[in-house]
Amino acid sequence: MIVCVCRRISDREIARHARAGLGFDEIQFELGVATQCGQCEGCARDVVAQCSATCPTAHIKRADHPTEGSPWNPLSPSLQASPAA
């Protein structure tokens, strides 16, 4: 179904971008949805919200940070690049 008549953008196209991990603002910038008359914004946001609820993104692991007050060491072995094989 066409969501944005001004830019001829379908719900499938919006959903595809949302499944790729983009939020509404990023999709709006990428596709131009809801940038002309604005009548489609509510529907476009609904499509993004529905896709976000049914298509969870990958789990993000929190980075290990040194304790507060300890100096950052860029030469730490954990930050060194692995030698090429």
mmCIF file with all atom_site columns, N, CA and C in Angstrom, residues 7-54:
data_model
loop_
_atom_site.group_PDB
_atom_site.id
_atom_site.type_symbol
_atom_site.label_atom_id
_atom_site.label_alt_id
_atom_site.label_comp_id
_atom_site.label_asym_id
_atom_site.label_entity_id
_atom_site.label_seq_id
_atom_site.pdbx_PDB_ins_code
_atom_site.Cartn_x
_atom_site.Cartn_y
_atom_site.Cartn_z
_atom_site.occupancy
_atom_site.B_iso_or_equiv
_atom_site.pdbx_formal_charge
_atom_site.auth_seq_id
_atom_site.auth_comp_id
_atom_site.auth_asym_id
_atom_site.auth_atom_id
_atom_site.pdbx_PDB_model_num
ATOM 1   N N  . ARG A 1 7  ? 5.720  11.151 -2.427 1.00 0.00 ? 7  ARG A N  1
ATOM 2   C CA . ARG A 1 7  ? 7.007  10.551 -2.805 1.00 0.00 ? 7  ARG A CA 1
ATOM 3   C C  . ARG A 1 7  ? 6.866  9.122  -3.330 1.00 0.00 ? 7  ARG A C  1
ATOM 4   N N  . ARG A 1 8  ? 5.603  8.615  -3.400 1.00 0.00 ? 8  ARG A N  1
ATOM 5   C CA . ARG A 1 8  ? 5.319  7.254  -3.873 1.00 0.00 ? 8  ARG A CA 1
ATOM 6   C C  . ARG A 1 8  ? 6.115  6.217  -3.085 1.00 0.00 ? 8  ARG A C  1
ATOM 7   N N  . ILE A 1 9  ? 5.962  6.241  -1.774 1.00 0.00 ? 9  ILE A N  1
ATOM 8   C CA . ILE A 1 9  ? 6.673  5.319  -0.886 1.00 0.00 ? 9  ILE A CA 1
ATOM 9   C C  . ILE A 1 9  ? 5.660  4.372  -0.261 1.00 0.00 ? 9  ILE A C  1
ATOM 10  N N  . SER A 1 10 ? 5.949  3.079  -0.360 1.00 0.00 ? 10 SER A N  1
ATOM 11  C CA . SER A 1 10 ? 5.021  2.065  0.140  1.00 0.00 ? 10 SER A CA 1
ATOM 12  C C  . SER A 1 10 ? 5.347  1.653  1.570  1.00 0.00 ? 10 SER A C  1
ATOM 13  N N  . ASP A 1 11 ? 4.374  0.988  2.192  1.00 0.00 ? 11 ASP A N  1
ATOM 14  C CA . ASP A 1 11 ? 4.597  0.457  3.534  1.00 0.00 ? 11 ASP A CA 1
ATOM 15  C C  . ASP A 1 11 ? 5.686  -0.606 3.522  1.00 0.00 ? 11 ASP A C  1
ATOM 16  N N  . ARG A 1 12 ? 5.792  -1.346 2.437  1.00 0.00 ? 12 ARG A N  1
ATOM 17  C CA . ARG A 1 12 ? 6.835  -2.381 2.327  1.00 0.00 ? 12 ARG A CA 1
ATOM 18  C C  . ARG A 1 12 ? 8.231  -1.769 2.325  1.00 0.00 ? 12 ARG A C  1
ATOM 19  N N  . GLU A 1 13 ? 8.363  -0.662 1.628  1.00 0.00 ? 13 GLU A N  1
ATOM 20  C CA . GLU A 1 13 ? 9.664  0.013  1.574  1.00 0.00 ? 13 GLU A CA 1
ATOM 21  C C  . GLU A 1 13 ? 10.042 0.570  2.947  1.00 0.00 ? 13 GLU A C  1
ATOM 22  N N  . ILE A 1 14 ? 9.084  1.153  3.636  1.00 0.00 ? 14 ILE A N  1
ATOM 23  C CA . ILE A 1 14 ? 9.330  1.672  4.984  1.00 0.00 ? 14 ILE A CA 1
ATOM 24  C C  . ILE A 1 14 ? 9.684  0.522  5.918  1.00 0.00 ? 14 ILE A C  1
ATOM 25  N N  . ALA A 1 15 ? 8.923  -0.580 5.837  1.00 0.00 ? 15 ALA A N  1
ATOM 26  C CA . ALA A 1 15 ? 9.169  -1.743 6.698  1.00 0.00 ? 15 ALA A CA 1
ATOM 27  C C  . ALA A 1 15 ? 10.545 -2.348 6.429  1.00 0.00 ? 15 ALA A C  1
ATOM 28  N N  . ARG A 1 16 ? 10.938 -2.403 5.163  1.00 0.00 ? 16 ARG A N  1
ATOM 29  C CA . ARG A 1 16 ? 12.258 -2.957 4.827  1.00 0.00 ? 16 ARG A CA 1
ATOM 30  C C  . ARG A 1 16 ? 13.370 -2.151 5.493  1.00 0.00 ? 16 ARG A C  1
ATOM 31  N N  . HIS A 1 17 ? 13.252 -0.846 5.475  1.00 0.00 ? 17 HIS A N  1
ATOM 32  C CA . HIS A 1 17 ? 14.255 0.004  6.114  1.00 0.00 ? 17 HIS A CA 1
ATOM 33  C C  . HIS A 1 17 ? 14.206 -0.137 7.635  1.00 0.00 ? 17 HIS A C  1
ATOM 34  N N  . ALA A 1 18 ? 13.006 -0.264 8.186  1.00 0.00 ? 18 ALA A N  1
ATOM 35  C CA . ALA A 1 18 ? 12.873 -0.434 9.638  1.00 0.00 ? 18 ALA A CA 1
ATOM 36  C C  . ALA A 1 18 ? 13.476 -1.762 10.080 1.00 0.00 ? 18 ALA A C  1
ATOM 37  N N  . ARG A 1 19 ? 13.273 -2.822 9.286  1.00 0.00 ? 19 ARG A N  1
ATOM 38  C CA . ARG A 1 19 ? 13.868 -4.129 9.615  1.00 0.00 ? 19 ARG A CA 1
ATOM 39  C C  . ARG A 1 19 ? 15.388 -4.085 9.532  1.00 0.00 ? 19 ARG A C  1
ATOM 40  N N  . ALA A 1 20 ? 15.907 -3.164 8.740  1.00 0.00 ? 20 ALA A N  1
ATOM 41  C CA . ALA A 1 20 ? 17.362 -3.002 8.633  1.00 0.00 ? 20 ALA A CA 1
ATOM 42  C C  . ALA A 1 20 ? 17.924 -2.235 9.826  1.00 0.00 ? 20 ALA A C  1
ATOM 43  N N  . GLY A 1 21 ? 17.033 -1.783 10.726 1.00 0.00 ? 21 GLY A N  1
ATOM 44  C CA . GLY A 1 21 ? 17.496 -1.122 11.940 1.00 0.00 ? 21 GLY A CA 1
ATOM 45  C C  . GLY A 1 21 ? 17.367 0.387  11.952 1.00 0.00 ? 21 GLY A C  1
ATOM 46  N N  . LEU A 1 22 ? 16.804 0.967  10.908 1.00 0.00 ? 22 LEU A N  1
ATOM 47  C CA . LEU A 1 22 ? 16.656 2.418  10.861 1.00 0.00 ? 22 LEU A CA 1
ATOM 48  C C  . LEU A 1 22 ? 15.428 2.855  11.649 1.00 0.00 ? 22 LEU A C  1
ATOM 49  N N  . GLY A 1 23 ? 15.538 3.984  12.315 1.00 0.00 ? 23 GLY A N  1
ATOM 50  C CA . GLY A 1 23 ? 14.413 4.587  13.016 1.00 0.00 ? 23 GLY A CA 1
ATOM 51  C C  . GLY A 1 23 ? 13.647 5.501  12.075 1.00 0.00 ? 23 GLY A C  1
ATOM 52  N N  . PHE A 1 24 ? 12.541 6.067  12.561 1.00 0.00 ? 24 PHE A N  1
ATOM 53  C CA . PHE A 1 24 ? 11.711 6.914  11.697 1.00 0.00 ? 24 PHE A CA 1
ATOM 54  C C  . PHE A 1 24 ? 12.496 8.084  11.120 1.00 0.00 ? 24 PHE A C  1
ATOM 55  N N  . ASP A 1 25 ? 13.263 8.779  11.946 1.00 0.00 ? 25 ASP A N  1
ATOM 56  C CA . ASP A 1 25 ? 14.003 9.951  11.455 1.00 0.00 ? 25 ASP A CA 1
ATOM 57  C C  . ASP A 1 25 ? 14.987 9.569  10.356 1.00 0.00 ? 25 ASP A C  1
ATOM 58  N N  . GLU A 1 26 ? 15.645 8.421  10.512 1.00 0.00 ? 26 GLU A N  1
ATOM 59  C CA . GLU A 1 26 ? 16.596 7.964  9.492  1.00 0.00 ? 26 GLU A CA 1
ATOM 60  C C  . GLU A 1 26 ? 15.868 7.574  8.209  1.00 0.00 ? 26 GLU A C  1
ATOM 61  N N  . ILE A 1 27 ? 14.716 6.915  8.356  1.00 0.00 ? 27 ILE A N  1
ATOM 62  C CA . ILE A 1 27 ? 13.921 6.539  7.188  1.00 0.00 ? 27 ILE A CA 1
ATOM 63  C C  . ILE A 1 27 ? 13.398 7.788  6.489  1.00 0.00 ? 27 ILE A C  1
ATOM 64  N N  . GLN A 1 28 ? 12.984 8.763  7.269  1.00 0.00 ? 28 GLN A N  1
ATOM 65  C CA . GLN A 1 28 ? 12.497 10.020 6.695  1.00 0.00 ? 28 GLN A CA 1
ATOM 66  C C  . GLN A 1 28 ? 13.603 10.689 5.880  1.00 0.00 ? 28 GLN A C  1
ATOM 67  N N  . PHE A 1 29 ? 14.816 10.697 6.405  1.00 0.00 ? 29 PHE A N  1
ATOM 68  C CA . PHE A 1 29 ? 15.942 11.301 5.693  1.00 0.00 ? 29 PHE A CA 1
ATOM 69  C C  . PHE A 1 29 ? 16.281 10.498 4.438  1.00 0.00 ? 29 PHE A C  1
ATOM 70  N N  . GLU A 1 30 ? 16.300 9.177  4.574  1.00 0.00 ? 30 GLU A N  1
ATOM 71  C CA . GLU A 1 30 ? 16.693 8.289  3.476  1.00 0.00 ? 30 GLU A CA 1
ATOM 72  C C  . GLU A 1 30 ? 15.668 8.280  2.336  1.00 0.00 ? 30 GLU A C  1
ATOM 73  N N  . LEU A 1 31 ? 14.391 8.166  2.678  1.00 0.00 ? 31 LEU A N  1
ATOM 74  C CA . LEU A 1 31 ? 13.354 8.022  1.658  1.00 0.00 ? 31 LEU A CA 1
ATOM 75  C C  . LEU A 1 31 ? 12.612 9.315  1.334  1.00 0.00 ? 31 LEU A C  1
ATOM 76  N N  . GLY A 1 32 ? 12.611 10.252 2.264  1.00 0.00 ? 32 GLY A N  1
ATOM 77  C CA . GLY A 1 32 ? 11.874 11.490 2.062  1.00 0.00 ? 32 GLY A CA 1
ATOM 78  C C  . GLY A 1 32 ? 10.412 11.397 2.468  1.00 0.00 ? 32 GLY A C  1
ATOM 79  N N  . VAL A 1 33 ? 10.055 10.308 3.165  1.00 0.00 ? 33 VAL A N  1
ATOM 80  C CA . VAL A 1 33 ? 8.668  10.141 3.605  1.00 0.00 ? 33 VAL A CA 1
ATOM 81  C C  . VAL A 1 33 ? 8.312  11.239 4.606  1.00 0.00 ? 33 VAL A C  1
ATOM 82  N N  . ALA A 1 34 ? 7.100  11.763 4.500  1.00 0.00 ? 34 ALA A N  1
ATOM 83  C CA . ALA A 1 34 ? 6.583  12.810 5.397  1.00 0.00 ? 34 ALA A CA 1
ATOM 84  C C  . ALA A 1 34 ? 7.402  14.102 5.346  1.00 0.00 ? 34 ALA A C  1
ATOM 85  N N  . THR A 1 35 ? 7.947  14.397 4.167  1.00 0.00 ? 35 THR A N  1
ATOM 86  C CA . THR A 1 35 ? 8.708  15.645 4.033  1.00 0.00 ? 35 THR A CA 1
ATOM 87  C C  . THR A 1 35 ? 8.000  16.658 3.138  1.00 0.00 ? 35 THR A C  1
ATOM 88  N N  . GLN A 1 36 ? 6.899  16.260 2.513  1.00 0.00 ? 36 GLN A N  1
ATOM 89  C CA . GLN A 1 36 ? 6.166  17.181 1.639  1.00 0.00 ? 36 GLN A CA 1
ATOM 90  C C  . GLN A 1 36 ? 4.954  17.740 2.377  1.00 0.00 ? 36 GLN A C  1
ATOM 91  N N  . CYS A 1 37 ? 3.809  17.099 2.243  1.00 0.00 ? 37 CYS A N  1
ATOM 92  C CA . CYS A 1 37 ? 2.586  17.624 2.866  1.00 0.00 ? 37 CYS A CA 1
ATOM 93  C C  . CYS A 1 37 ? 2.442  17.169 4.317  1.00 0.00 ? 37 CYS A C  1
ATOM 94  N N  . GLY A 1 38 ? 3.087  16.054 4.685  1.00 0.00 ? 38 GLY A N  1
ATOM 95  C CA . GLY A 1 38 ? 3.063  15.578 6.070  1.00 0.00 ? 38 GLY A CA 1
ATOM 96  C C  . GLY A 1 38 ? 1.867  14.727 6.451  1.00 0.00 ? 38 GLY A C  1
ATOM 97  N N  . GLN A 1 39 ? 0.925  14.502 5.535  1.00 0.00 ? 39 GLN A N  1
ATOM 98  C CA . GLN A 1 39 ? -0.275 13.723 5.848  1.00 0.00 ? 39 GLN A CA 1
ATOM 99  C C  . GLN A 1 39 ? 0.034  12.253 6.137  1.00 0.00 ? 39 GLN A C  1
ATOM 100 N N  . CYS A 1 40 ? 1.158  11.743 5.674  1.00 0.00 ? 40 CYS A N  1
ATOM 101 C CA . CYS A 1 40 ? 1.498  10.328 5.838  1.00 0.00 ? 40 CYS A CA 1
ATOM 102 C C  . CYS A 1 40 ? 2.316  10.039 7.093  1.00 0.00 ? 40 CYS A C  1
ATOM 103 N N  . GLU A 1 41 ? 2.714  11.055 7.817  1.00 0.00 ? 41 GLU A N  1
ATOM 104 C CA . GLU A 1 41 ? 3.631  10.844 8.941  1.00 0.00 ? 41 GLU A CA 1
ATOM 105 C C  . GLU A 1 41 ? 3.098  9.849  9.967  1.00 0.00 ? 41 GLU A C  1
ATOM 106 N N  . GLY A 1 42 ? 1.849  9.974  10.350 1.00 0.00 ? 42 GLY A N  1
ATOM 107 C CA . GLY A 1 42 ? 1.274  9.070  11.344 1.00 0.00 ? 42 GLY A CA 1
ATOM 108 C C  . GLY A 1 42 ? 1.298  7.625  10.884 1.00 0.00 ? 42 GLY A C  1
ATOM 109 N N  . CYS A 1 43 ? 0.895  7.393  9.647  1.00 0.00 ? 43 CYS A N  1
ATOM 110 C CA . CYS A 1 43 ? 0.883  6.039  9.099  1.00 0.00 ? 43 CYS A CA 1
ATOM 111 C C  . CYS A 1 43 ? 2.307  5.491  8.977  1.00 0.00 ? 43 CYS A C  1
ATOM 112 N N  . ALA A 1 44 ? 3.227  6.321  8.512  1.00 0.00 ? 44 ALA A N  1
ATOM 113 C CA . ALA A 1 44 ? 4.620  5.892  8.374  1.00 0.00 ? 44 ALA A CA 1
ATOM 114 C C  . ALA A 1 44 ? 5.215  5.533  9.730  1.00 0.00 ? 44 ALA A C  1
ATOM 115 N N  . ARG A 1 45 ? 4.930  6.338  10.742 1.00 0.00 ? 45 ARG A N  1
ATOM 116 C CA . ARG A 1 45 ? 5.412  6.034  12.094 1.00 0.00 ? 45 ARG A CA 1
ATOM 117 C C  . ARG A 1 45 ? 4.804  4.735  12.614 1.00 0.00 ? 45 ARG A C  1
ATOM 118 N N  . ASP A 1 46 ? 3.536  4.486  12.292 1.00 0.00 ? 46 ASP A N  1
ATOM 119 C CA . ASP A 1 46 ? 2.889  3.236  12.700 1.00 0.00 ? 46 ASP A CA 1
ATOM 120 C C  . ASP A 1 46 ? 3.574  2.030  12.067 1.00 0.00 ? 46 ASP A C  1
ATOM 121 N N  . VAL A 1 47 ? 3.922  2.130  10.787 1.00 0.00 ? 47 VAL A N  1
ATOM 122 C CA . VAL A 1 47 ? 4.610  1.035  10.098 1.00 0.00 ? 47 VAL A CA 1
ATOM 123 C C  . VAL A 1 47 ? 5.952  0.764  10.768 1.00 0.00 ? 47 VAL A C  1
ATOM 124 N N  . VAL A 1 48 ? 6.696  1.813  11.079 1.00 0.00 ? 48 VAL A N  1
ATOM 125 C CA . VAL A 1 48 ? 7.999  1.654  11.745 1.00 0.00 ? 48 VAL A CA 1
ATOM 126 C C  . VAL A 1 48 ? 7.807  1.025  13.120 1.00 0.00 ? 48 VAL A C  1
ATOM 127 N N  . ALA A 1 49 ? 6.819  1.482  13.871 1.00 0.00 ? 49 ALA A N  1
ATOM 128 C CA . ALA A 1 49 ? 6.569  0.950  15.215 1.00 0.00 ? 49 ALA A CA 1
ATOM 129 C C  . ALA A 1 49 ? 6.156  -0.516 15.158 1.00 0.00 ? 49 ALA A C  1
ATOM 130 N N  . GLN A 1 50 ? 5.294  -0.878 14.215 1.00 0.00 ? 50 GLN A N  1
ATOM 131 C CA . GLN A 1 50 ? 4.866  -2.269 14.079 1.00 0.00 ? 50 GLN A CA 1
ATOM 132 C C  . GLN A 1 50 ? 6.040  -3.160 13.719 1.00 0.00 ? 50 GLN A C  1
ATOM 133 N N  . CYS A 1 51 ? 6.877  -2.692 12.832 1.00 0.00 ? 51 CYS A N  1
ATOM 134 C CA . CYS A 1 51 ? 8.030  -3.492 12.418 1.00 0.00 ? 51 CYS A CA 1
ATOM 135 C C  . CYS A 1 51 ? 9.026  -3.613 13.558 1.00 0.00 ? 51 CYS A C  1
ATOM 136 N N  . SER A 1 52 ? 9.228  -2.544 14.302 1.00 0.00 ? 52 SER A N  1
ATOM 137 C CA . SER A 1 52 ? 10.160 -2.569 15.431 1.00 0.00 ? 52 SER A CA 1
ATOM 138 C C  . SER A 1 52 ? 9.683  -3.537 16.500 1.00 0.00 ? 52 SER A C  1
ATOM 139 N N  . ALA A 1 53 ? 8.366  -3.630 16.688 1.00 0.00 ? 53 ALA A N  1
ATOM 140 C CA . ALA A 1 53 ? 7.808  -4.526 17.701 1.00 0.00 ? 53 ALA A CA 1
ATOM 141 C C  . ALA A 1 53 ? 7.902  -5.981 17.268 1.00 0.00 ? 53 ALA A C  1
ATOM 142 N N  . THR A 1 54 ? 7.789  -6.257 15.964 1.00 0.00 ? 54 THR A N  1
ATOM 143 C CA . THR A 1 54 ? 7.806  -7.634 15.481 1.00 0.00 ? 54 THR A CA 1
ATOM 144 C C  . THR A 1 54 ? 9.163  -8.072 14.955 1.00 0.00 ? 54 THR A C  1
#
